[in-house]
Amino acid sequence: MLGPTLLRASRNKRLRDVIERNPLTRKVVTRFVAGQDQDAVLAVVHRLHSRGMTTTLDFLGEDVSDLAGARRVRDQYLSLLYRLHEAGDAERSEVSVKLSAVGQSIPKDGHEIALEHAHQIAVAAAAVGCRMTLDMEDHTTVDSTLAIGHELRQQFPLTGNVLQANLRRTAGDLAHLAGSGARVRLVKGAYREPESVAYQRKNEVDHAYRQGLHQLMASSCYPMVATHDPAMIREASDTAQRCGKGLGDWEIQMLYGISAGLQAQLVRSGHALRIYIPYGTDWYGYFMRRLAERPANVAFFLRALARG
Ligand code: FAD
């Protein structure tokens, strides 16, 4: 019950203002968000690289509905890529871009604007040897996001797409991508979706995730298994072995601040692990989705408030 309520709240601007003004709730946010600016995130990136992990960076923001805002997000990625290069960390990094932050949500020509901005980011990423993956947002954006991924791969074959196991359409999308050799990140899905398009029960989503893993491992795609669920990681390892994929032929991805013990263990056992690191001041939507995934996070958040 709590999850759907929090996901509804993630689009509530008034609640967002209340949380943003409160210094105590901001402190809890730092568990999931690496920092507010590039200096902070670059320090985290360097630390994780020195521990044998790779990274993917998300400049927080979504649903940007004006062109000037979309350009600001694009510019942030361009300067981040330059600084990653200067720091010697570009080749072990990736940028994760939400197309709704670079123009997709603009009512007129949003798709074309997002494509243009994503293309500019892809040019800059390729120039410094960094990769790029397009995050997937709610189901209304899937066609546009897959089409932009497809378009970018004509020039930048390493551009990744994300598929969400909770969406009923995903098996078909995976079949469509199977022969493309694309980098594909498989997630369970973080958005509240209607029953007509998405599985609602956890066991259905887990079943779909397993099916997706089998499809992905058997395909020519590079699998990016994005989950903290140990059962899914075991399933991914077993399936990879059955499909003749070695440890360098696929990777596991996890979010900054979640399952740190498991992250260290995976690196020790020789798995390729990439950490998704969000940064920036527009943390609200991202933070609420992390709370919604786990009731214990809400308790943690409320305890911090009570301590104040
Ligand atoms: P769950 O069954 O939800 O969790 C398994 C276990 O992981 C839990 O028991 C708990 O121990 C731990 N855990 C999971 N979530 C949390 C949390 N918030 N706090 C603390 N512990 C937790 N979703 C999208 O819709 N689009 C994207 O583009 C996208 N990109 C992602 C990129 C990465 C690298 C990752 C890891 C996730 C991404 N997600 C994305 C989120 C994803 O859809 C899930 O919502 C999220 O990963 C939780 O699902 P899970 O697979 O970890 O499994």
PDB file of N, CA and C and ligand atoms in Angstrom, residues 31-32 135-137 162 164 185 187-191 202 206 226-230 253-255 258-259 276 290-291 293-294 297, ligand 1:
ATOM      1  N   ARG A  31      22.053   9.558   1.730  1.00  0.00           N
ATOM      2  CA  ARG A  31      22.331   8.113   1.632  1.00  0.00           C
ATOM      3  C   ARG A  31      22.222   7.643   0.171  1.00  0.00           C
ATOM      4  N   PHE A  32      21.324   8.274  -0.567  1.00  0.00           N
ATOM      5  CA  PHE A  32      21.045   7.807  -1.926  1.00  0.00           C
ATOM      6  C   PHE A  32      21.627   8.711  -3.014  1.00  0.00           C
ATOM      7  N   ASP A 135      18.088   6.223 -19.568  1.00  0.00           N
ATOM      8  CA  ASP A 135      17.205   5.671 -18.538  1.00  0.00           C
ATOM      9  C   ASP A 135      15.808   5.497 -19.124  1.00  0.00           C
ATOM     10  N   MET A 136      15.012   4.590 -18.534  1.00  0.00           N
ATOM     11  CA  MET A 136      13.627   4.453 -18.983  1.00  0.00           C
ATOM     12  C   MET A 136      12.703   5.025 -17.918  1.00  0.00           C
ATOM     13  N   GLU A 137      11.748   5.839 -18.363  1.00  0.00           N
ATOM     14  CA  GLU A 137      10.809   6.448 -17.416  1.00  0.00           C
ATOM     15  C   GLU A 137       9.447   5.773 -17.565  1.00  0.00           C
ATOM     16  N   VAL A 162      17.198   0.895 -21.582  1.00  0.00           N
ATOM     17  CA  VAL A 162      16.736   0.180 -20.380  1.00  0.00           C
ATOM     18  C   VAL A 162      15.386  -0.449 -20.676  1.00  0.00           C
ATOM     19  N   GLN A 164      12.061  -2.467 -18.676  1.00  0.00           N
ATOM     20  CA  GLN A 164      11.484  -2.658 -17.339  1.00  0.00           C
ATOM     21  C   GLN A 164      10.636  -3.934 -17.320  1.00  0.00           C
ATOM     22  N   ARG A 185      20.069  -2.583 -20.318  1.00  0.00           N
ATOM     23  CA  ARG A 185      19.942  -2.683 -18.854  1.00  0.00           C
ATOM     24  C   ARG A 185      18.530  -3.198 -18.530  1.00  0.00           C
ATOM     25  N   VAL A 187      15.776  -3.811 -15.682  1.00  0.00           N
ATOM     26  CA  VAL A 187      15.395  -3.433 -14.313  1.00  0.00           C
ATOM     27  C   VAL A 187      14.002  -3.986 -14.035  1.00  0.00           C
ATOM     28  N   LYS A 188      13.602  -3.961 -12.745  1.00  0.00           N
ATOM     29  CA  LYS A 188      12.239  -4.415 -12.431  1.00  0.00           C
ATOM     30  C   LYS A 188      11.226  -3.338 -12.797  1.00  0.00           C
ATOM     31  N   GLY A 189      11.614  -2.060 -12.690  1.00  0.00           N
ATOM     32  CA  GLY A 189      10.691  -0.960 -13.022  1.00  0.00           C
ATOM     33  C   GLY A 189      10.330  -0.183 -11.772  1.00  0.00           C
ATOM     34  N   ALA A 190      10.530   1.130 -11.803  1.00  0.00           N
ATOM     35  CA  ALA A 190      10.379   1.953 -10.604  1.00  0.00           C
ATOM     36  C   ALA A 190       9.136   2.846 -10.634  1.00  0.00           C
ATOM     37  N   TYR A 191       8.332   2.783 -11.686  1.00  0.00           N
ATOM     38  CA  TYR A 191       7.229   3.738 -11.816  1.00  0.00           C
ATOM     39  C   TYR A 191       5.892   3.071 -11.520  1.00  0.00           C
ATOM     40  N   LYS A 202       4.420  -8.442  -6.957  1.00  0.00           N
ATOM     41  CA  LYS A 202       5.879  -8.655  -6.938  1.00  0.00           C
ATOM     42  C   LYS A 202       6.264  -9.983  -7.591  1.00  0.00           C
ATOM     43  N   ASP A 206       8.856 -10.411 -10.606  1.00  0.00           N
ATOM     44  CA  ASP A 206      10.060 -11.254 -10.476  1.00  0.00           C
ATOM     45  C   ASP A 206      10.091 -12.327 -11.564  1.00  0.00           C
ATOM     46  N   ALA A 226      20.525  -4.944 -13.726  1.00  0.00           N
ATOM     47  CA  ALA A 226      20.426  -3.887 -12.708  1.00  0.00           C
ATOM     48  C   ALA A 226      19.420  -4.290 -11.638  1.00  0.00           C
ATOM     49  N   THR A 227      19.932  -4.821 -10.551  1.00  0.00           N
ATOM     50  CA  THR A 227      19.074  -5.264  -9.442  1.00  0.00           C
ATOM     51  C   THR A 227      19.925  -5.447  -8.192  1.00  0.00           C
ATOM     52  N   HIS A 228      19.251  -5.351  -7.024  1.00  0.00           N
ATOM     53  CA  HIS A 228      19.936  -5.672  -5.752  1.00  0.00           C
ATOM     54  C   HIS A 228      19.441  -6.999  -5.225  1.00  0.00           C
ATOM     55  N   ASP A 229      18.625  -7.668  -5.999  1.00  0.00           N
ATOM     56  CA  ASP A 229      17.963  -8.890  -5.536  1.00  0.00           C
ATOM     57  C   ASP A 229      18.925 -10.075  -5.714  1.00  0.00           C
ATOM     58  N   PRO A 230      19.423 -10.651  -4.595  1.00  0.00           N
ATOM     59  CA  PRO A 230      20.412 -11.731  -4.703  1.00  0.00           C
ATOM     60  C   PRO A 230      19.899 -12.906  -5.538  1.00  0.00           C
ATOM     61  N   GLN A 253      24.542  -4.121 -12.161  1.00  0.00           N
ATOM     62  CA  GLN A 253      24.496  -2.692 -11.818  1.00  0.00           C
ATOM     63  C   GLN A 253      23.667  -2.515 -10.543  1.00  0.00           C
ATOM     64  N   MET A 254      24.120  -1.610  -9.694  1.00  0.00           N
ATOM     65  CA  MET A 254      23.369  -1.306  -8.467  1.00  0.00           C
ATOM     66  C   MET A 254      23.363   0.196  -8.215  1.00  0.00           C
ATOM     67  N   LEU A 255      22.425   0.620  -7.388  1.00  0.00           N
ATOM     68  CA  LEU A 255      22.305   2.047  -7.084  1.00  0.00           C
ATOM     69  C   LEU A 255      23.229   2.432  -5.937  1.00  0.00           C
ATOM     70  N   ILE A 258      22.872   1.516  -1.862  1.00  0.00           N
ATOM     71  CA  ILE A 258      22.011   0.358  -1.607  1.00  0.00           C
ATOM     72  C   ILE A 258      22.838  -0.931  -1.691  1.00  0.00           C
ATOM     73  N   SER A 259      22.661  -1.797  -0.692  1.00  0.00           N
ATOM     74  CA  SER A 259      23.316  -3.123  -0.666  1.00  0.00           C
ATOM     75  C   SER A 259      24.835  -3.016  -0.819  1.00  0.00           C
ATOM     76  N   TYR A 276      25.366   3.068 -10.093  1.00  0.00           N
ATOM     77  CA  TYR A 276      24.577   4.189 -10.638  1.00  0.00           C
ATOM     78  C   TYR A 276      24.595   5.302  -9.587  1.00  0.00           C
ATOM     79  N   ARG A 290      13.033   5.678  -4.366  1.00  0.00           N
ATOM     80  CA  ARG A 290      13.833   4.779  -3.504  1.00  0.00           C
ATOM     81  C   ARG A 290      13.071   4.459  -2.219  1.00  0.00           C
ATOM     82  N   LEU A 291      12.362   5.445  -1.650  1.00  0.00           N
ATOM     83  CA  LEU A 291      11.555   5.164  -0.456  1.00  0.00           C
ATOM     84  C   LEU A 291      10.467   4.149  -0.783  1.00  0.00           C
ATOM     85  N   GLU A 293      10.404   1.801  -2.855  1.00  0.00           N
ATOM     86  CA  GLU A 293      10.855   0.430  -3.108  1.00  0.00           C
ATOM     87  C   GLU A 293      10.952  -0.385  -1.828  1.00  0.00           C
ATOM     88  N   ARG A 294      11.064   0.306  -0.689  1.00  0.00           N
ATOM     89  CA  ARG A 294      11.337  -0.452   0.526  1.00  0.00           C
ATOM     90  C   ARG A 294      10.774   0.249   1.759  1.00  0.00           C
ATOM     91  N   ASN A 297      12.992   1.883   4.327  1.00  0.00           N
ATOM     92  CA  ASN A 297      13.558   3.205   4.042  1.00  0.00           C
ATOM     93  C   ASN A 297      12.685   4.311   4.623  1.00  0.00           C
TER      94      ASN A 297
HETATM   95  P1  FAD B   1      13.575  -5.554  -5.211  1.00  0.00           P
HETATM   96  O1  FAD B   1      12.841  -6.842  -5.215  1.00  0.00           O
HETATM   97  O2  FAD B   1      12.802  -4.289  -5.219  1.00  0.00           O
HETATM   98  O3  FAD B   1      14.627  -5.516  -4.067  1.00  0.00           O
HETATM   99  C1  FAD B   1      15.509  -6.587  -3.771  1.00  0.00           C
HETATM  100  C2  FAD B   1      16.319  -6.212  -2.533  1.00  0.00           C
HETATM  101  O4  FAD B   1      17.181  -5.118  -2.844  1.00  0.00           O
HETATM  102  C3  FAD B   1      15.477  -5.691  -1.366  1.00  0.00           C
HETATM  103  O5  FAD B   1      15.002  -6.762  -0.568  1.00  0.00           O
HETATM  104  C4  FAD B   1      16.464  -4.808  -0.647  1.00  0.00           C
HETATM  105  O6  FAD B   1      17.345  -5.582   0.147  1.00  0.00           O
HETATM  106  C5  FAD B   1      17.249  -4.191  -1.772  1.00  0.00           C
HETATM  107  N1  FAD B   1      16.643  -2.902  -2.197  1.00  0.00           N
HETATM  108  C6  FAD B   1      15.953  -2.681  -3.333  1.00  0.00           C
HETATM  109  N2  FAD B   1      15.586  -1.375  -3.421  1.00  0.00           N
HETATM  110  C7  FAD B   1      16.041  -0.789  -2.302  1.00  0.00           C
HETATM  111  C8  FAD B   1      15.975   0.542  -1.801  1.00  0.00           C
HETATM  112  N3  FAD B   1      15.372   1.522  -2.463  1.00  0.00           N
HETATM  113  N4  FAD B   1      16.553   0.801  -0.603  1.00  0.00           N
HETATM  114  C9  FAD B   1      17.187  -0.169   0.098  1.00  0.00           C
HETATM  115  N5  FAD B   1      17.283  -1.460  -0.338  1.00  0.00           N
HETATM  116  C10 FAD B   1      16.721  -1.757  -1.515  1.00  0.00           C
HETATM  117  N6  FAD B   1      14.030   1.811 -12.894  1.00  0.00           N
HETATM  118  C11 FAD B   1      13.392   2.351 -13.977  1.00  0.00           C
HETATM  119  O7  FAD B   1      12.160   2.304 -14.034  1.00  0.00           O
HETATM  120  N7  FAD B   1      14.111   2.929 -14.991  1.00  0.00           N
HETATM  121  C12 FAD B   1      15.483   2.964 -14.989  1.00  0.00           C
HETATM  122  O8  FAD B   1      16.092   3.490 -15.924  1.00  0.00           O
HETATM  123  C13 FAD B   1      16.162   2.395 -13.882  1.00  0.00           C
HETATM  124  N8  FAD B   1      17.509   2.383 -13.812  1.00  0.00           N
HETATM  125  C14 FAD B   1      18.128   1.688 -12.810  1.00  0.00           C
HETATM  126  C15 FAD B   1      19.516   1.561 -12.810  1.00  0.00           C
HETATM  127  C16 FAD B   1      20.144   0.769 -11.858  1.00  0.00           C
HETATM  128  C17 FAD B   1      21.629   0.609 -11.894  1.00  0.00           C
HETATM  129  C18 FAD B   1      19.365   0.094 -10.862  1.00  0.00           C
HETATM  130  C19 FAD B   1      20.006  -0.808  -9.854  1.00  0.00           C
HETATM  131  C20 FAD B   1      18.005   0.263 -10.824  1.00  0.00           C
HETATM  132  C21 FAD B   1      17.364   1.065 -11.774  1.00  0.00           C
HETATM  133  N9  FAD B   1      15.988   1.241 -11.748  1.00  0.00           N
HETATM  134  C22 FAD B   1      15.366   1.821 -12.825  1.00  0.00           C
HETATM  135  C23 FAD B   1      15.197   0.874 -10.537  1.00  0.00           C
HETATM  136  C24 FAD B   1      14.584  -0.518 -10.640  1.00  0.00           C
HETATM  137  O9  FAD B   1      13.525  -0.489 -11.583  1.00  0.00           O
HETATM  138  C25 FAD B   1      14.032  -0.987  -9.280  1.00  0.00           C
HETATM  139  O10 FAD B   1      13.015  -0.120  -8.875  1.00  0.00           O
HETATM  140  C26 FAD B   1      15.071  -1.064  -8.180  1.00  0.00           C
HETATM  141  O11 FAD B   1      16.287  -1.551  -8.657  1.00  0.00           O
HETATM  142  C27 FAD B   1      14.593  -2.014  -7.042  1.00  0.00           C
HETATM  143  O12 FAD B   1      14.404  -3.300  -7.537  1.00  0.00           O
HETATM  144  P2  FAD B   1      15.406  -4.530  -7.284  1.00  0.00           P
HETATM  145  O13 FAD B   1      15.662  -5.136  -8.607  1.00  0.00           O
HETATM  146  O14 FAD B   1      16.581  -4.112  -6.532  1.00  0.00           O
HETATM  147  O15 FAD B   1      14.529  -5.618  -6.525  1.00  0.00           O
END
